[in-house]
Amino acid sequence: MKVNELRIGNIVFVNEDVKRELEEEEYLHCHFDVTSIKDDEVGIYTYPEKVSHIEYNIKDGNLVEIIPISLDNNWKKRFGFISEDFEMWYFDENHDMYFIGNEFWFRGTCLRLIEFVHQLQNLYFCLVGEELVLQD
């Protein structure tokens, strides 16, 4: 994963090697919050308990231990998007912000295809100026 795609607060997974190193059953299925981004490392906490802080070195702008989370309908729902047909997902009652499949639309304009959770978090912050938080 490219480090320049991350912001503090982004939600990510860790790769299988890291899961094996953690060896704790509770960490195998949880996701992590990015808590710090420095010149040579990125820090993450387990989410939502924030009991384990881990730092990873950046190598040539990449993080091999941290992987993006695919944006699926479950994640859309967790962020507060609502759907009646599982094809269109609305965020607000005015329908200014919505998905058709994984195309993100804002005020009638398709802005981009969103593949990963952190991409949605970053775009939402750019458009609204607030963090997109989990509703569960």
XYZ file of C-alpha atoms in Angstrom:
136
model
C 0.000 0.000 0.000
C 1.275 3.478 -0.835
C 1.790 5.598 2.257
C 0.695 8.771 0.432
C -2.836 7.327 0.213
C -3.209 7.296 4.001
C -4.496 9.860 6.473
C -4.611 9.619 10.246
C -7.906 7.939 11.118
C -8.028 5.701 8.038
C -9.175 2.144 8.691
C -6.937 -0.630 7.336
C -6.133 -4.329 7.675
C -2.753 -5.956 8.243
C -1.366 -8.718 6.054
C -1.291 -12.418 6.958
C 2.326 -12.306 8.198
C 1.443 -9.631 10.745
C -1.625 -11.575 11.869
C 0.575 -14.600 12.530
C 3.018 -12.435 14.506
C 0.225 -11.017 16.670
C -0.873 -14.559 17.574
C -3.841 -13.187 19.483
C -7.186 -14.540 18.322
C -8.871 -11.183 18.945
C -6.584 -9.459 16.424
C -7.107 -11.907 13.591
C -10.426 -10.412 12.496
C -10.166 -6.803 13.647
C -9.228 -3.759 11.649
C -6.827 -1.010 12.608
C -6.826 2.800 12.784
C -3.899 4.757 11.362
C -2.717 6.885 14.297
C 0.531 8.403 13.081
C 2.354 9.024 9.825
C 5.996 10.041 10.014
C 8.774 10.295 7.454
C 9.801 6.687 7.894
C 6.967 4.903 9.726
C 3.214 4.568 10.140
C 1.563 3.716 13.459
C -1.716 1.841 13.841
C -3.950 0.851 16.756
C -6.384 -2.010 16.946
C -9.923 -0.734 16.463
C -12.065 -0.008 18.408
C -10.322 -1.080 21.636
C -7.014 0.681 20.869
C -5.147 -1.841 23.017
C -2.216 -2.584 20.734
C -0.088 0.040 19.003
C 2.165 -1.130 16.179
C 4.563 0.870 14.003
C 5.719 -0.136 10.531
C 8.599 1.151 8.490
C 7.973 2.763 5.135
C 10.093 1.280 2.347
C 10.274 3.301 -0.879
C 6.920 4.911 -0.101
C 5.221 1.551 0.454
C 3.868 -0.327 3.431
C 3.862 -4.077 2.920
C 2.347 -4.892 6.318
C -0.717 -2.659 5.934
C -3.311 -3.500 3.297
C -6.435 -1.648 2.173
C -9.931 -2.898 3.014
C -12.193 -3.553 0.025
C -15.296 -1.378 0.139
C -18.328 -3.649 0.074
C -21.979 -3.139 0.995
C -21.314 -4.117 4.599
C -18.775 -1.289 4.978
C -21.137 1.193 3.292
C -23.792 0.240 5.827
C -21.337 0.557 8.729
C -20.555 4.122 7.613
C -24.242 5.030 7.583
C -25.170 4.626 3.928
C -28.693 3.274 3.403
C -29.980 1.144 0.539
C -33.335 -0.270 -0.460
C -32.082 -2.354 -3.375
C -28.374 -2.907 -2.537
C -27.383 -1.146 -5.774
C -27.891 2.505 -4.764
C -26.597 3.583 -1.349
C -27.602 7.014 -0.010
C -25.818 8.827 2.782
C -28.149 11.735 3.496
C -31.841 12.453 3.155
C -31.216 14.928 0.322
C -29.447 12.210 -1.677
C -26.531 14.565 -2.363
C -24.047 11.793 -1.695
C -24.597 8.240 -2.927
C -23.141 5.137 -4.524
C -24.277 3.295 -7.617
C -22.319 0.075 -7.295
C -18.920 1.434 -6.270
C -19.206 4.670 -8.248
C -19.322 7.577 -5.816
C -21.732 10.358 -6.793
C -21.939 13.831 -5.264
C -24.687 16.276 -6.216
C -25.422 14.470 -9.473
C -21.810 14.055 -10.605
C -19.893 10.790 -10.582
C -16.594 11.670 -8.919
C -14.777 8.352 -9.024
C -14.831 4.625 -8.488
C -14.128 3.812 -4.841
C -12.447 0.450 -4.271
C -11.264 0.760 -0.685
C -12.502 2.021 2.684
C -9.652 4.526 3.083
C -10.487 6.064 -0.317
C -14.065 6.695 0.832
C -12.842 8.166 4.118
C -10.431 10.494 2.316
C -12.935 11.646 -0.308
C -15.633 12.250 2.302
C -13.217 14.389 4.318
C -12.306 16.414 1.216
C -15.970 17.050 0.369
C -17.434 17.625 3.828
C -14.460 18.650 5.982
C -15.341 16.076 8.645
C -14.251 12.546 9.409
C -16.466 9.714 8.192
C -17.057 7.588 11.278
C -18.424 4.104 11.732
C -22.029 4.013 12.894
C -21.737 0.674 14.714
